[in-house]
Amino acid sequence: MPAGTLYRGREGMWSWVAHRVTGVLIFFFLFVHVLDTSLVRVSPEAYDEVVATYKNPIVNLMEYGLVAAVLFHALNGLRVIAVDFWSKGPRYQKQMLWTVVGVWVVLMAGAFYPILQHTLRDLFGS
């Protein structure tokens, strides 16, 4: 393999990978959500049983992960739009990525307690 032809990956590549991974995760959530919600038409009792199984700390952490995935996917999608349609977008794509990551971290920190409060109370008390 000639030297210099192997792409070693930088911020743009990892942003691309994270965008695809979050998109797939969101798709699978929506698929499961449609399936479990459709149970209400078949058997309301079965629906209630399924929803009751969701009320545990593991699923609550998964909900936080879902918020993280949706938020990153949305913010990075806005960055991709800016890179594609703004004439200076490609020049500033790295700075925009770090801005997206910074905003994402701040918003996820702010969402930590509101989303996980029930789990935190169950594990550590009031």
The first five atom37 places (N, CA, C, CB, O) and aatype in JSON, in Angstrom:
{
  "aatype": [12, 14, 0, 7, 16, 10, 18, 1, 7, 1, 6, 7, 12, 17, 15, 17, 19, 0, 8, 1, 19, 16, 7, 19, 10, 9, 13, 13, 13, 10, 13, 19, 8, 19, 10, 3, 16, 15, 10, 19, 1, 19, 15, 14, 6, 0, 18, 3, 6, 19, 19, 0, 16, 18, 11, 2, 14, 9, 19, 2, 10, 12, 6, 18, 7, 10, 19, 0, 0, 19, 10, 13, 8, 0, 10, 2, 7, 10, 1, 19, 9, 0, 19, 3, 13, 17, 15, 11, 7, 14, 1, 18, 5, 11, 5, 12, 10, 17, 16, 19, 19, 7, 19, 17, 19, 19, 10, 12, 0, 7, 0, 13, 18, 14, 9, 10, 5, 8, 16, 10, 1, 3, 10, 13, 7, 15],
  "atom_mask": [
    [1, 1, 1, 1, 1],
    [1, 1, 1, 1, 1],
    [1, 1, 1, 1, 1],
    [1, 1, 1, 0, 1],
    [1, 1, 1, 1, 1],
    [1, 1, 1, 1, 1],
    [1, 1, 1, 1, 1],
    [1, 1, 1, 1, 1],
    [1, 1, 1, 0, 1],
    [1, 1, 1, 1, 1],
    [1, 1, 1, 1, 1],
    [1, 1, 1, 0, 1],
    [1, 1, 1, 1, 1],
    [1, 1, 1, 1, 1],
    [1, 1, 1, 1, 1],
    [1, 1, 1, 1, 1],
    [1, 1, 1, 1, 1],
    [1, 1, 1, 1, 1],
    [1, 1, 1, 1, 1],
    [1, 1, 1, 1, 1],
    [1, 1, 1, 1, 1],
    [1, 1, 1, 1, 1],
    [1, 1, 1, 0, 1],
    [1, 1, 1, 1, 1],
    [1, 1, 1, 1, 1],
    [1, 1, 1, 1, 1],
    [1, 1, 1, 1, 1],
    [1, 1, 1, 1, 1],
    [1, 1, 1, 1, 1],
    [1, 1, 1, 1, 1],
    [1, 1, 1, 1, 1],
    [1, 1, 1, 1, 1],
    [1, 1, 1, 1, 1],
    [1, 1, 1, 1, 1],
    [1, 1, 1, 1, 1],
    [1, 1, 1, 1, 1],
    [1, 1, 1, 1, 1],
    [1, 1, 1, 1, 1],
    [1, 1, 1, 1, 1],
    [1, 1, 1, 1, 1],
    [1, 1, 1, 1, 1],
    [1, 1, 1, 1, 1],
    [1, 1, 1, 1, 1],
    [1, 1, 1, 1, 1],
    [1, 1, 1, 1, 1],
    [1, 1, 1, 1, 1],
    [1, 1, 1, 1, 1],
    [1, 1, 1, 1, 1],
    [1, 1, 1, 1, 1],
    [1, 1, 1, 1, 1],
    [1, 1, 1, 1, 1],
    [1, 1, 1, 1, 1],
    [1, 1, 1, 1, 1],
    [1, 1, 1, 1, 1],
    [1, 1, 1, 1, 1],
    [1, 1, 1, 1, 1],
    [1, 1, 1, 1, 1],
    [1, 1, 1, 1, 1],
    [1, 1, 1, 1, 1],
    [1, 1, 1, 1, 1],
    [1, 1, 1, 1, 1],
    [1, 1, 1, 1, 1],
    [1, 1, 1, 1, 1],
    [1, 1, 1, 1, 1],
    [1, 1, 1, 0, 1],
    [1, 1, 1, 1, 1],
    [1, 1, 1, 1, 1],
    [1, 1, 1, 1, 1],
    [1, 1, 1, 1, 1],
    [1, 1, 1, 1, 1],
    [1, 1, 1, 1, 1],
    [1, 1, 1, 1, 1],
    [1, 1, 1, 1, 1],
    [1, 1, 1, 1, 1],
    [1, 1, 1, 1, 1],
    [1, 1, 1, 1, 1],
    [1, 1, 1, 0, 1],
    [1, 1, 1, 1, 1],
    [1, 1, 1, 1, 1],
    [1, 1, 1, 1, 1],
    [1, 1, 1, 1, 1],
    [1, 1, 1, 1, 1],
    [1, 1, 1, 1, 1],
    [1, 1, 1, 1, 1],
    [1, 1, 1, 1, 1],
    [1, 1, 1, 1, 1],
    [1, 1, 1, 1, 1],
    [1, 1, 1, 1, 1],
    [1, 1, 1, 0, 1],
    [1, 1, 1, 1, 1],
    [1, 1, 1, 1, 1],
    [1, 1, 1, 1, 1],
    [1, 1, 1, 1, 1],
    [1, 1, 1, 1, 1],
    [1, 1, 1, 1, 1],
    [1, 1, 1, 1, 1],
    [1, 1, 1, 1, 1],
    [1, 1, 1, 1, 1],
    [1, 1, 1, 1, 1],
    [1, 1, 1, 1, 1],
    [1, 1, 1, 1, 1],
    [1, 1, 1, 0, 1],
    [1, 1, 1, 1, 1],
    [1, 1, 1, 1, 1],
    [1, 1, 1, 1, 1],
    [1, 1, 1, 1, 1],
    [1, 1, 1, 1, 1],
    [1, 1, 1, 1, 1],
    [1, 1, 1, 1, 1],
    [1, 1, 1, 0, 1],
    [1, 1, 1, 1, 1],
    [1, 1, 1, 1, 1],
    [1, 1, 1, 1, 1],
    [1, 1, 1, 1, 1],
    [1, 1, 1, 1, 1],
    [1, 1, 1, 1, 1],
    [1, 1, 1, 1, 1],
    [1, 1, 1, 1, 1],
    [1, 1, 1, 1, 1],
    [1, 1, 1, 1, 1],
    [1, 1, 1, 1, 1],
    [1, 1, 1, 1, 1],
    [1, 1, 1, 1, 1],
    [1, 1, 1, 1, 1],
    [1, 1, 1, 0, 1],
    [1, 1, 1, 1, 1]
  ],
  "atom_positions": [
    [[0.85, -1.17, 0.0], [0.0, 0.0, 0.0], [0.9, 1.24, 0.0], [-0.97, 0.0, 1.23], [1.75, 1.38, 0.87]],
    [[0.71, 2.12, -0.96], [1.55, 3.32, -1.03], [1.35, 4.21, 0.18], [1.25, 4.11, -2.31], [0.26, 4.31, 0.74]],
    [[2.42, 4.85, 0.58], [2.36, 5.74, 1.73], [1.43, 6.91, 1.46], [3.77, 6.26, 2.09], [1.38, 7.43, 0.34]],
    [[0.69, 7.31, 2.47], [-0.16, 8.49, 2.36], [-1.54, 8.23, 1.78], [0.0, 0.0, 0.0], [-2.31, 9.17, 1.61]],
    [[-1.89, 6.96, 1.46], [-3.21, 6.71, 0.88], [-4.22, 6.21, 1.92], [-3.09, 5.71, -0.25], [-5.41, 6.16, 1.64]],
    [[-3.74, 5.84, 3.09], [-4.62, 5.34, 4.12], [-5.2, 6.51, 4.91], [-3.88, 4.36, 5.05], [-4.47, 7.29, 5.52]],
    [[-6.53, 6.63, 4.9], [-7.17, 7.7, 5.65], [-7.15, 7.34, 7.12], [-8.61, 7.95, 5.16], [-7.71, 6.31, 7.51]],
    [[-6.53, 8.15, 7.92], [-6.36, 7.84, 9.33], [-7.5, 8.37, 10.2], [-5.05, 8.41, 9.81], [-7.59, 8.04, 11.38]],
    [[-8.34, 9.17, 9.64], [-9.5, 9.64, 10.38], [-9.19, 10.8, 11.3], [0.0, 0.0, 0.0], [-8.2, 10.79, 12.04]],
    [[-10.02, 11.77, 11.26], [-9.92, 12.93, 12.13], [-11.33, 13.22, 12.63], [-9.29, 14.18, 11.39], [-12.2, 12.35, 12.62]],
    [[-11.55, 14.44, 13.05], [-12.84, 14.81, 13.62], [-13.99, 14.56, 12.65], [-12.84, 16.26, 14.03], [-15.05, 14.08, 13.04]],
    [[-13.77, 14.88, 11.38], [-14.83, 14.7, 10.38], [-15.27, 13.26, 10.25], [0.0, 0.0, 0.0], [-16.47, 12.98, 10.14]],
    [[-14.31, 12.33, 10.25], [-14.65, 10.92, 10.14], [-15.41, 10.45, 11.37], [-13.4, 10.08, 9.94], [-16.41, 9.73, 11.24]],
    [[-14.96, 10.83, 12.57], [-15.64, 10.39, 13.78], [-17.02, 11.01, 13.89], [-14.81, 10.74, 15.02], [-17.94, 10.39, 14.42]],
    [[-17.18, 12.23, 13.39], [-18.5, 12.85, 13.35], [-19.42, 12.06, 12.42], [-18.39, 14.32, 12.9], [-20.59, 11.84, 12.73]],
    [[-18.88, 11.64, 11.28], [-19.64, 10.86, 10.31], [-20.08, 9.54, 10.94], [-18.8, 10.59, 9.03], [-21.24, 9.15, 10.82]],
    [[-19.16, 8.86, 11.62], [-19.47, 7.58, 12.26], [-20.53, 7.79, 13.35], [-18.18, 6.94, 12.87], [-21.52, 7.05, 13.41]],
    [[-20.34, 8.79, 14.21], [-21.3, 9.04, 15.3], [-22.67, 9.39, 14.75], [-20.79, 10.17, 16.21], [-23.69, 8.99, 15.32]],
    [[-22.72, 10.13, 13.64], [-24.0, 10.5, 13.05], [-24.74, 9.25, 12.55], [-23.79, 11.5, 11.89], [-25.95, 9.12, 12.74]],
    [[-24.01, 8.34, 11.93], [-24.63, 7.1, 11.43], [-25.07, 6.21, 12.59], [-23.66, 6.34, 10.52], [-26.18, 5.67, 12.57]],
    [[-24.22, 6.06, 13.59], [-24.55, 5.21, 14.74], [-25.78, 5.74, 15.47], [-23.35, 5.1, 15.71], [-26.68, 4.98, 15.81]],
    [[-25.81, 7.05, 15.73], [-26.98, 7.61, 16.42], [-28.24, 7.48, 15.57], [-26.73, 9.1, 16.77], [-29.32, 7.24, 16.1]],
    [[-28.1, 7.63, 14.27], [-29.25, 7.44, 13.38], [-29.81, 6.03, 13.45], [0.0, 0.0, 0.0], [-31.02, 5.85, 13.48]],
    [[-28.93, 5.03, 13.45], [-29.37, 3.63, 13.55], [-30.01, 3.37, 14.91], [-28.17, 2.68, 13.32], [-31.04, 2.7, 14.98]],
    [[-29.41, 3.88, 15.98], [-30.0, 3.69, 17.31], [-31.39, 4.31, 17.4], [-29.08, 4.3, 18.38], [-32.31, 3.71, 17.96]],
    [[-31.55, 5.5, 16.85], [-32.86, 6.16, 16.87], [-33.87, 5.35, 16.06], [-32.75, 7.6, 16.31], [-35.02, 5.21, 16.46]],
    [[-33.43, 4.82, 14.91], [-34.32, 3.99, 14.08], [-34.8, 2.78, 14.86], [-33.6, 3.54, 12.8], [-35.99, 2.48, 14.86]],
    [[-33.88, 2.07, 15.54], [-34.28, 0.89, 16.3], [-35.2, 1.24, 17.46], [-33.04, 0.17, 16.82], [-36.13, 0.5, 17.76]],
    [[-34.95, 2.38, 18.11], [-35.88, 2.81, 19.16], [-37.27, 3.03, 18.58], [-35.37, 4.1, 19.84], [-38.26, 2.55, 19.13]],
    [[-37.35, 3.74, 17.46], [-38.66, 4.01, 16.86], [-39.35, 2.72, 16.44], [-38.51, 4.94, 15.65], [-40.57, 2.6, 16.58]],
    [[-38.59, 1.75, 15.94], [-39.16, 0.46, 15.56], [-39.77, -0.24, 16.77], [-38.07, -0.43, 14.92], [-40.91, -0.7, 16.72]],
    [[-39.02, -0.32, 17.87], [-39.51, -0.96, 19.09], [-40.69, -0.17, 19.67], [-38.39, -1.08, 20.14], [-41.65, -0.76, 20.16]],
    [[-40.6, 1.15, 19.61], [-41.68, 1.99, 20.13], [-42.98, 1.74, 19.37], [-41.29, 3.47, 20.05], [-44.05, 1.65, 19.98]],
    [[-42.91, 1.64, 18.06], [-44.12, 1.36, 17.26], [-44.66, -0.02, 17.61], [-43.81, 1.46, 15.74], [-45.87, -0.2, 17.73]],
    [[-43.76, -1.0, 17.76], [-44.22, -2.35, 18.1], [-44.91, -2.39, 19.46], [-43.05, -3.33, 18.09], [-46.0, -2.93, 19.59]],
    [[-44.28, -1.81, 20.48], [-44.9, -1.92, 21.8], [-46.15, -1.05, 21.91], [-43.9, -1.51, 22.89], [-47.09, -1.4, 22.63]],
    [[-46.19, 0.06, 21.21], [-47.39, 0.89, 21.24], [-48.54, 0.21, 20.5], [-47.11, 2.26, 20.63], [-49.71, 0.38, 20.87]],
    [[-48.23, -0.56, 19.47], [-49.28, -1.25, 18.72], [-49.94, -2.35, 19.56], [-48.71, -1.84, 17.43], [-51.03, -2.81, 19.23]],
    [[-49.28, -2.77, 20.62], [-49.89, -3.78, 21.5], [-51.19, -3.29, 22.12], [-48.91, -4.15, 22.6], [-52.06, -4.1, 22.45]],
    [[-51.34, -1.99, 22.29], [-52.55, -1.47, 22.92], [-53.79, -1.82, 22.1], [-52.44, 0.06, 23.09], [-54.88, -1.96, 22.65]],
    [[-53.63, -1.95, 20.79], [-54.78, -2.34, 19.94], [-55.07, -3.83, 20.05], [-54.5, -1.97, 18.46], [-56.22, -4.25, 19.93]],
    [[-54.05, -4.63, 20.28], [-54.21, -6.07, 20.36], [-54.7, -6.48, 21.74], [-52.9, -6.78, 20.03], [-55.69, -7.21, 21.88]],
    [[-53.99, -6.0, 22.76], [-54.34, -6.37, 24.13], [-53.86, -5.28, 25.08], [-53.72, -7.74, 24.51], [-52.66, -5.18, 25.35]],
    [[-54.76, -4.47, 25.59], [-54.36, -3.43, 26.54], [-53.63, -4.0, 27.77], [-55.58, -2.65, 26.99], [-52.76, -3.34, 28.33]],
    [[-54.0, -5.21, 28.19], [-53.33, -5.83, 29.34], [-51.87, -6.14, 29.01], [-54.07, -7.12, 29.77], [-50.98, -5.9, 29.82]],
    [[-51.63, -6.67, 27.81], [-50.25, -6.96, 27.39], [-49.45, -5.67, 27.28], [-50.24, -7.7, 26.03], [-48.27, -5.63, 27.65]],
    [[-50.09, -4.63, 26.78], [-49.41, -3.34, 26.7], [-49.01, -2.85, 28.09], [-50.32, -2.3, 26.01], [-47.88, -2.4, 28.29]],
    [[-49.93, -2.94, 29.04], [-49.63, -2.51, 30.41], [-48.49, -3.33, 31.01], [-50.88, -2.64, 31.29], [-47.64, -2.78, 31.72]],
    [[-48.45, -4.64, 30.73], [-47.36, -5.47, 31.24], [-46.02, -5.07, 30.65], [-47.64, -6.94, 30.93], [-45.01, -5.0, 31.35]],
    [[-46.01, -4.8, 29.35], [-44.76, -4.4, 28.69], [-44.28, -3.06, 29.23], [-44.96, -4.31, 27.16], [-43.09, -2.9, 29.53]],
    [[-45.18, -2.11, 29.36], [-44.8, -0.8, 29.87], [-44.31, -0.9, 31.31], [-45.99, 0.18, 29.78], [-43.41, -0.17, 31.71]],
    [[-44.91, -1.8, 32.09], [-44.47, -1.98, 33.47], [-43.03, -2.5, 33.54], [-45.41, -2.94, 34.21], [-42.29, -2.17, 34.47]],
    [[-42.63, -3.31, 32.57], [-41.25, -3.82, 32.57], [-40.24, -2.71, 32.26], [-41.1, -4.94, 31.55], [-39.06, -2.87, 32.55]],
    [[-40.7, -1.61, 31.69], [-39.8, -0.5, 31.36], [-39.45, 0.35, 32.58], [-40.43, 0.37, 30.29], [-38.55, 1.19, 32.5]],
    [[-40.13, 0.15, 33.67], [-39.93, 1.01, 34.84], [-38.83, 0.44, 35.74], [-41.25, 1.16, 35.64], [-39.09, -0.01, 36.86]],
    [[-37.61, 0.47, 35.23], [-36.46, 0.02, 36.02], [-35.25, 0.88, 35.67], [-36.17, -1.5, 35.76], [-35.26, 1.56, 34.65]],
    [[-34.22, 0.85, 36.5], [-33.06, 1.73, 36.3], [-32.33, 1.52, 34.97], [-32.09, 1.54, 37.42], [-31.8, 2.47, 34.4]],
    [[-32.28, 0.29, 34.48], [-31.57, 0.03, 33.22], [-32.27, 0.75, 32.07], [-31.51, -1.5, 32.93], [-31.62, 1.41, 31.25]],
    [[-33.58, 0.64, 32.01], [-34.33, 1.31, 30.95], [-34.23, 2.82, 31.1], [-35.81, 0.87, 30.95], [-34.18, 3.55, 30.11]],
    [[-34.2, 3.3, 32.35], [-34.05, 4.74, 32.57], [-32.71, 5.24, 32.03], [-34.18, 5.07, 34.07], [-32.64, 6.32, 31.44]],
    [[-31.65, 4.46, 32.23], [-30.35, 4.82, 31.64], [-30.41, 4.79, 30.11], [-29.24, 3.87, 32.14], [-29.8, 5.62, 29.44]],
    [[-31.16, 3.82, 29.58], [-31.32, 3.76, 28.12], [-32.09, 4.98, 27.6], [-32.05, 2.47, 27.72], [-31.81, 5.46, 26.5]],
    [[-33.05, 5.47, 28.38], [-33.76, 6.69, 28.0], [-32.8, 7.88, 27.93], [-34.89, 6.99, 28.99], [-32.89, 8.7, 27.02]],
    [[-31.91, 7.95, 28.89], [-30.9, 9.01, 28.88], [-30.0, 8.87, 27.64], [-30.04, 8.98, 30.18], [-29.64, 9.86, 27.01]],
    [[-29.65, 7.64, 27.32], [-28.88, 7.38, 26.11], [-29.63, 7.76, 24.85], [0.0, 0.0, 0.0], [-29.04, 8.26, 23.89]],
    [[-30.94, 7.53, 24.85], [-31.76, 7.93, 23.71], [-31.76, 9.44, 23.54], [-33.2, 7.41, 23.88], [-31.63, 9.95, 22.43]],
    [[-31.9, 10.16, 24.65], [-31.84, 11.63, 24.59], [-30.48, 12.07, 24.05], [-32.1, 12.25, 25.99], [-30.4, 12.99, 23.24]],
    [[-29.42, 11.42, 24.51], [-28.07, 11.76, 24.04], [-27.95, 11.53, 22.54], [-27.02, 10.93, 24.78], [-27.39, 12.36, 21.83]],
    [[-28.48, 10.4, 22.06], [-28.39, 10.08, 20.63], [-29.2, 11.07, 19.78], [-28.89, 8.66, 20.38], [-28.71, 11.56, 18.77]],
    [[-30.44, 11.35, 20.21], [-31.28, 12.27, 19.44], [-30.68, 13.67, 19.42], [-32.71, 12.32, 20.03], [-30.66, 14.34, 18.38]],
    [[-30.19, 14.11, 20.57], [-29.63, 15.45, 20.65], [-28.36, 15.59, 19.8], [-29.32, 15.8, 22.1], [-28.21, 16.57, 19.07]],
    [[-27.45, 14.6, 19.89], [-26.24, 14.68, 19.07], [-26.6, 14.61, 17.59], [-25.27, 13.56, 19.43], [-26.06, 15.37, 16.79]],
    [[-27.51, 13.72, 17.23], [-27.89, 13.56, 15.83], [-28.49, 14.86, 15.28], [-28.89, 12.4, 15.67], [-28.2, 15.25, 14.15]],
    [[-29.31, 15.5, 16.07], [-29.94, 16.75, 15.64], [-28.9, 17.87, 15.5], [-31.03, 17.17, 16.63], [-28.87, 18.57, 14.49]],
    [[-28.07, 18.05, 16.51], [-27.06, 19.12, 16.46], [-26.05, 18.88, 15.35], [-26.34, 19.23, 17.81], [-25.69, 19.81, 14.63]],
    [[-25.6, 17.64, 15.2], [-24.65, 17.34, 14.14], [-25.32, 17.48, 12.77], [-24.08, 15.93, 14.31], [-24.66, 17.86, 11.8]],
    [[-26.6, 17.17, 12.68], [-27.32, 17.36, 11.42], [-27.35, 18.83, 11.01], [0.0, 0.0, 0.0], [-27.21, 19.15, 9.83]],
    [[-27.53, 19.71, 11.98], [-27.47, 21.15, 11.68], [-26.07, 21.55, 11.2], [-27.86, 21.99, 12.92], [-25.93, 22.39, 10.32]],
    [[-25.04, 20.94, 11.8], [-23.67, 21.21, 11.37], [-23.45, 20.72, 9.94], [-22.66, 20.53, 12.32], [-22.82, 21.41, 9.14]],
    [[-23.97, 19.54, 9.62], [-23.83, 19.0, 8.27], [-24.53, 19.91, 7.26], [-24.42, 17.56, 8.19], [-24.01, 20.16, 6.17]],
    [[-25.71, 20.42, 7.62], [-26.41, 21.36, 6.74], [-25.56, 22.6, 6.52], [-27.78, 21.74, 7.33], [-25.46, 23.09, 5.4]],
    [[-24.96, 23.12, 7.6], [-24.12, 24.31, 7.46], [-22.9, 24.03, 6.58], [-23.66, 24.81, 8.85], [-22.53, 24.87, 5.76]],
    [[-22.29, 22.88, 6.74], [-21.13, 22.53, 5.91], [-21.54, 22.42, 4.45], [-20.49, 21.21, 6.39], [-20.81, 22.87, 3.56]],
    [[-22.7, 21.84, 4.19], [-23.15, 21.63, 2.81], [-23.64, 22.9, 2.12], [-24.24, 20.61, 2.78], [-23.4, 23.08, 0.92]],
    [[-24.31, 23.78, 2.85], [-24.98, 24.89, 2.2], [-24.36, 26.26, 2.48], [-26.39, 24.92, 2.61], [-24.76, 27.24, 1.85]],
    [[-23.43, 26.36, 3.37], [-22.76, 27.62, 3.67], [-21.42, 27.6, 2.94], [-22.56, 27.84, 5.22], [-20.67, 26.64, 3.05]],
    [[-21.13, 28.64, 2.2], [-19.92, 28.65, 1.38], [-18.65, 28.49, 2.21], [-19.84, 29.93, 0.57], [-17.65, 27.95, 1.72]],
    [[-18.66, 28.96, 3.46], [-17.49, 28.83, 4.32], [-17.59, 27.62, 5.24], [-17.32, 30.09, 5.15], [-16.71, 27.41, 6.08]],
    [[-18.63, 26.82, 5.09], [-18.86, 25.67, 5.95], [-17.7, 24.68, 6.0], [0.0, 0.0, 0.0], [-17.28, 24.3, 7.09]],
    [[-17.18, 24.24, 4.84], [-16.07, 23.28, 4.9], [-14.85, 23.82, 5.63], [-15.68, 22.87, 3.49], [-14.13, 23.06, 6.28]],
    [[-14.61, 25.1, 5.53], [-13.45, 25.71, 6.19], [-13.6, 25.67, 7.71], [-13.27, 27.15, 5.71], [-12.6, 25.53, 8.43]],
    [[-14.83, 25.79, 8.2], [-15.07, 25.85, 9.64], [-15.71, 24.58, 10.21], [-15.96, 27.02, 9.95], [-16.24, 24.6, 11.32]],
    [[-15.65, 23.49, 9.47], [-16.35, 22.29, 9.92], [-15.78, 21.75, 11.23], [-16.26, 21.21, 8.85], [-16.54, 21.24, 12.06]],
    [[-14.48, 21.84, 11.43], [-13.88, 21.34, 12.67], [-14.34, 22.18, 13.87], [-12.33, 21.35, 12.56], [-14.69, 21.63, 14.91]],
    [[-14.33, 23.5, 13.72], [-14.78, 24.37, 14.8], [-16.26, 24.15, 15.1], [-14.51, 25.84, 14.45], [-16.68, 24.16, 16.26]],
    [[-17.05, 23.96, 14.04], [-18.47, 23.71, 14.25], [-18.69, 22.38, 14.97], [-19.22, 23.71, 12.91], [-19.6, 22.27, 15.79]],
    [[-17.87, 21.38, 14.66], [-18.01, 20.09, 15.35], [-17.74, 20.25, 16.84], [-17.06, 19.05, 14.75], [-18.49, 19.73, 17.67]],
    [[-16.68, 20.96, 17.19], [-16.37, 21.13, 18.61], [-17.42, 21.99, 19.3], [-14.98, 21.76, 18.78], [-17.66, 21.83, 20.49]],
    [[-18.04, 22.91, 18.57], [-19.15, 23.68, 19.12], [-20.34, 22.75, 19.39], [-19.56, 24.82, 18.17], [-20.98, 22.84, 20.44]],
    [[-20.63, 21.87, 18.44], [-21.72, 20.9, 18.62], [-21.45, 20.02, 19.84], [-21.87, 20.02, 17.35], [-22.35, 19.8, 20.65]],
    [[-20.23, 19.54, 19.97], [-19.89, 18.68, 21.1], [-20.03, 19.46, 22.42], [-18.44, 18.14, 20.96], [-20.55, 18.93, 23.41]],
    [[-19.58, 20.71, 22.44], [-19.7, 21.53, 23.65], [-21.14, 21.78, 24.03], [0.0, 0.0, 0.0], [-21.51, 21.64, 25.2]],
    [[-21.97, 22.14, 23.06], [-23.4, 22.38, 23.33], [-24.06, 21.07, 23.79], [-24.12, 22.94, 22.07], [-24.87, 21.08, 24.71]],
    [[-23.7, 19.96, 23.15], [-24.25, 18.66, 23.5], [-23.9, 18.3, 24.95], [-23.73, 17.59, 22.54], [-24.77, 17.84, 25.7]],
    [[-22.65, 18.49, 25.35], [-22.23, 18.18, 26.72], [-23.0, 19.03, 27.73], [-20.71, 18.4, 26.88], [-23.46, 18.52, 28.75]],
    [[-23.13, 20.31, 27.46], [-23.85, 21.21, 28.37], [-25.31, 20.79, 28.49], [-23.75, 22.68, 27.89], [-25.85, 20.72, 29.6]],
    [[-25.95, 20.5, 27.37], [-27.37, 20.11, 27.4], [-27.56, 18.75, 28.07], [-27.94, 20.07, 25.99], [-28.53, 18.55, 28.79]],
    [[-26.63, 17.82, 27.83], [-26.73, 16.51, 28.48], [-26.5, 16.61, 29.98], [-25.72, 15.53, 27.86], [-27.13, 15.89, 30.75]],
    [[-25.61, 17.5, 30.39], [-25.41, 17.71, 31.83], [-26.68, 18.27, 32.45], [-24.21, 18.66, 32.08], [-27.05, 17.88, 33.56]],
    [[-27.33, 19.18, 31.75], [-28.58, 19.75, 32.25], [-29.73, 18.75, 32.26], [0.0, 0.0, 0.0], [-30.66, 18.89, 33.06]],
    [[-29.68, 17.75, 31.39], [-30.74, 16.74, 31.32], [-30.52, 15.59, 32.29], [-30.85, 16.21, 29.92], [-31.4, 14.76, 32.48]],
    [[-29.34, 15.53, 32.9], [-28.99, 14.38, 33.74], [-30.0, 14.15, 34.85], [-27.6, 14.57, 34.34], [-30.6, 13.07, 34.92]],
    [[-30.2, 15.12, 35.71], [-31.09, 14.91, 36.85], [-32.57, 14.81, 36.44], [-30.92, 16.04, 37.83], [-33.26, 13.92, 36.94]],
    [[-33.07, 15.68, 35.56], [-34.49, 15.53, 35.2], [-34.85, 14.16, 34.63], [-34.87, 16.6, 34.21], [-35.94, 13.66, 34.88]],
    [[-33.96, 13.57, 33.87], [-34.27, 12.27, 33.27], [-34.03, 11.13, 34.26], [-33.42, 12.05, 32.01], [-34.82, 10.19, 34.31]],
    [[-32.96, 11.21, 35.03], [-32.57, 10.09, 35.89], [-33.01, 10.25, 37.35], [-31.09, 9.93, 35.84], [-32.57, 9.48, 38.2]],
    [[-33.85, 11.23, 37.66], [-34.19, 11.49, 39.05], [-34.86, 10.3, 39.73], [-35.1, 12.68, 39.14], [-34.58, 10.02, 40.9]],
    [[-35.74, 9.58, 39.02], [-36.41, 8.44, 39.65], [-35.41, 7.33, 39.99], [-37.52, 7.88, 38.74], [-35.48, 6.74, 41.07]],
    [[-34.5, 7.07, 39.07], [-33.48, 6.05, 39.33], [-32.56, 6.48, 40.45], [-32.66, 5.77, 38.06], [-32.22, 5.67, 41.32]],
    [[-32.15, 7.73, 40.46], [-31.27, 8.22, 41.52], [-31.96, 8.14, 42.88], [-30.83, 9.65, 41.23], [-31.33, 7.8, 43.88]],
    [[-33.24, 8.46, 42.92], [-33.98, 8.37, 44.18], [-34.14, 6.92, 44.63], [-35.36, 9.02, 44.03], [-34.04, 6.63, 45.82]],
    [[-34.38, 6.01, 43.69], [-34.51, 4.6, 44.04], [-33.19, 4.03, 44.56], [-34.98, 3.79, 42.82], [-33.18, 3.25, 45.51]],
    [[-32.08, 4.43, 43.94], [-30.79, 3.89, 44.34], [-30.23, 4.53, 45.6], [-29.81, 4.05, 43.22], [-29.64, 3.84, 46.44]],
    [[-30.41, 5.85, 45.74], [-29.75, 6.58, 46.82], [-30.72, 7.18, 47.84], [-28.91, 7.66, 46.24], [-30.28, 7.82, 48.8]],
    [[-32.01, 7.0, 47.66], [-32.99, 7.56, 48.58], [-33.3, 9.02, 48.24], [0.0, 0.0, 0.0], [-32.66, 9.62, 47.38]],
    [[-34.29, 9.57, 48.93], [-34.73, 10.94, 48.64], [-33.69, 11.92, 48.91], [-35.93, 11.29, 49.41], [-33.9, 13.12, 48.71]]
  ]
}
